[in-house]
């Protein structure tokens, strides 16, 4: 299987993100659930070209905190 750009795939899945004016995305770590032709289900990941392994682990850890409700955005503390 060859590497593929996934922008259109994310668009077709309706993936959105809340960005403020002036926010500049710099890295991405994407996890996709896929169904293979034989019906098996698997997970695949993609990362932006500049994403190093330390930041990848940090982003995964942060995602777990966000999903588990343990992350509090400091802007919302007011």
PDB file of C-alpha atoms in Angstrom:
ATOM      1  CA  UNK A   1       0.000   0.000   0.000  1.00  0.00           C
ATOM      2  CA  UNK A   2       1.359   3.421  -0.956  1.00  0.00           C
ATOM      3  CA  UNK A   3       1.264   6.516   1.248  1.00  0.00           C
ATOM      4  CA  UNK A   4      -1.636   8.812   0.395  1.00  0.00           C
ATOM      5  CA  UNK A   5      -2.505  12.405   1.194  1.00  0.00           C
ATOM      6  CA  UNK A   6      -5.599  12.297   3.420  1.00  0.00           C
ATOM      7  CA  UNK A   7      -7.034  15.825   3.265  1.00  0.00           C
ATOM      8  CA  UNK A   8      -9.909  14.762   1.008  1.00  0.00           C
ATOM      9  CA  UNK A   9     -10.559  11.680   3.136  1.00  0.00           C
ATOM     10  CA  UNK A  10     -10.883  13.801   6.270  1.00  0.00           C
ATOM     11  CA  UNK A  11     -13.140  16.223   4.391  1.00  0.00           C
ATOM     12  CA  UNK A  12     -15.397  13.391   3.197  1.00  0.00           C
ATOM     13  CA  UNK A  13     -15.668  12.116   6.784  1.00  0.00           C
ATOM     14  CA  UNK A  14     -16.786  15.569   7.935  1.00  0.00           C
ATOM     15  CA  UNK A  15     -13.803  16.144  10.229  1.00  0.00           C
ATOM     16  CA  UNK A  16     -13.807  19.678  11.656  1.00  0.00           C
ATOM     17  CA  UNK A  17     -11.834  21.532  14.302  1.00  0.00           C
ATOM     18  CA  UNK A  18     -12.487  24.729  16.237  1.00  0.00           C
ATOM     19  CA  UNK A  19      -9.768  27.268  15.425  1.00  0.00           C
ATOM     20  CA  UNK A  20      -9.641  30.898  16.488  1.00  0.00           C
ATOM     21  CA  UNK A  21      -8.674  33.726  14.140  1.00  0.00           C
ATOM     22  CA  UNK A  22      -4.897  33.734  13.789  1.00  0.00           C
ATOM     23  CA  UNK A  23      -4.405  30.131  14.984  1.00  0.00           C
ATOM     24  CA  UNK A  24      -1.725  28.387  12.939  1.00  0.00           C
ATOM     25  CA  UNK A  25      -1.779  24.565  12.837  1.00  0.00           C
ATOM     26  CA  UNK A  26       1.797  23.266  12.755  1.00  0.00           C
ATOM     27  CA  UNK A  27       1.573  19.497  13.258  1.00  0.00           C
ATOM     28  CA  UNK A  28      -1.004  16.743  12.965  1.00  0.00           C
ATOM     29  CA  UNK A  29      -1.408  13.215  14.229  1.00  0.00           C
ATOM     30  CA  UNK A  30      -4.362  11.424  12.653  1.00  0.00           C
ATOM     31  CA  UNK A  31      -5.823   8.091  13.709  1.00  0.00           C
ATOM     32  CA  UNK A  32      -8.214   6.407  11.257  1.00  0.00           C
ATOM     33  CA  UNK A  33     -10.418   3.363  11.707  1.00  0.00           C
ATOM     34  CA  UNK A  34     -10.585   1.507   8.421  1.00  0.00           C
ATOM     35  CA  UNK A  35     -12.522  -1.476   7.141  1.00  0.00           C
ATOM     36  CA  UNK A  36     -10.467  -3.632   4.804  1.00  0.00           C
ATOM     37  CA  UNK A  37     -11.888  -5.258   1.658  1.00  0.00           C
ATOM     38  CA  UNK A  38     -12.148  -8.575   3.531  1.00  0.00           C
ATOM     39  CA  UNK A  39     -14.238  -6.946   6.288  1.00  0.00           C
ATOM     40  CA  UNK A  40     -11.531  -6.781   8.960  1.00  0.00           C
ATOM     41  CA  UNK A  41     -11.237  -3.567  10.931  1.00  0.00           C
ATOM     42  CA  UNK A  42      -7.946  -1.924  11.803  1.00  0.00           C
ATOM     43  CA  UNK A  43      -6.429   1.371  12.878  1.00  0.00           C
ATOM     44  CA  UNK A  44      -3.887   3.342  10.899  1.00  0.00           C
ATOM     45  CA  UNK A  45      -2.088   6.535  11.807  1.00  0.00           C
ATOM     46  CA  UNK A  46      -0.611   9.374   9.882  1.00  0.00           C
ATOM     47  CA  UNK A  47       1.559  12.242  11.042  1.00  0.00           C
ATOM     48  CA  UNK A  48       2.735  15.483   9.505  1.00  0.00           C
ATOM     49  CA  UNK A  49       6.240  15.479   8.055  1.00  0.00           C
ATOM     50  CA  UNK A  50       7.785  17.575  10.831  1.00  0.00           C
ATOM     51  CA  UNK A  51       6.255  15.669  13.752  1.00  0.00           C
ATOM     52  CA  UNK A  52       8.925  14.003  15.891  1.00  0.00           C
ATOM     53  CA  UNK A  53       8.312  10.958  18.108  1.00  0.00           C
ATOM     54  CA  UNK A  54       8.457  12.906  21.376  1.00  0.00           C
ATOM     55  CA  UNK A  55       5.764  15.343  20.246  1.00  0.00           C
ATOM     56  CA  UNK A  56       3.734  12.434  18.859  1.00  0.00           C
ATOM     57  CA  UNK A  57       3.659  10.775  22.290  1.00  0.00           C
ATOM     58  CA  UNK A  58       2.831  14.114  23.918  1.00  0.00           C
ATOM     59  CA  UNK A  59      -0.070  14.661  21.536  1.00  0.00           C
ATOM     60  CA  UNK A  60      -1.389  11.135  22.168  1.00  0.00           C
ATOM     61  CA  UNK A  61      -1.166  11.657  25.924  1.00  0.00           C
ATOM     62  CA  UNK A  62      -2.952  15.002  25.649  1.00  0.00           C
ATOM     63  CA  UNK A  63      -5.672  13.439  23.474  1.00  0.00           C
ATOM     64  CA  UNK A  64      -6.306  10.816  26.159  1.00  0.00           C
ATOM     65  CA  UNK A  65      -6.602  13.542  28.803  1.00  0.00           C
ATOM     66  CA  UNK A  66      -9.019  15.516  26.635  1.00  0.00           C
ATOM     67  CA  UNK A  67     -11.160  12.438  25.881  1.00  0.00           C
ATOM     68  CA  UNK A  68     -11.213  11.424  29.551  1.00  0.00           C
ATOM     69  CA  UNK A  69     -12.286  14.903  30.665  1.00  0.00           C
ATOM     70  CA  UNK A  70      -9.094  15.650  32.598  1.00  0.00           C
ATOM     71  CA  UNK A  71      -7.920  18.541  30.433  1.00  0.00           C
ATOM     72  CA  UNK A  72      -8.973  22.065  31.325  1.00  0.00           C
ATOM     73  CA  UNK A  73      -8.314  24.872  28.851  1.00  0.00           C
ATOM     74  CA  UNK A  74      -6.817  27.780  30.799  1.00  0.00           C
ATOM     75  CA  UNK A  75      -8.951  30.221  28.766  1.00  0.00           C
ATOM     76  CA  UNK A  76     -12.055  28.562  30.231  1.00  0.00           C
ATOM     77  CA  UNK A  77     -10.894  28.998  33.858  1.00  0.00           C
ATOM     78  CA  UNK A  78     -12.082  32.619  34.043  1.00  0.00           C
TER      79      UNK A  78
END
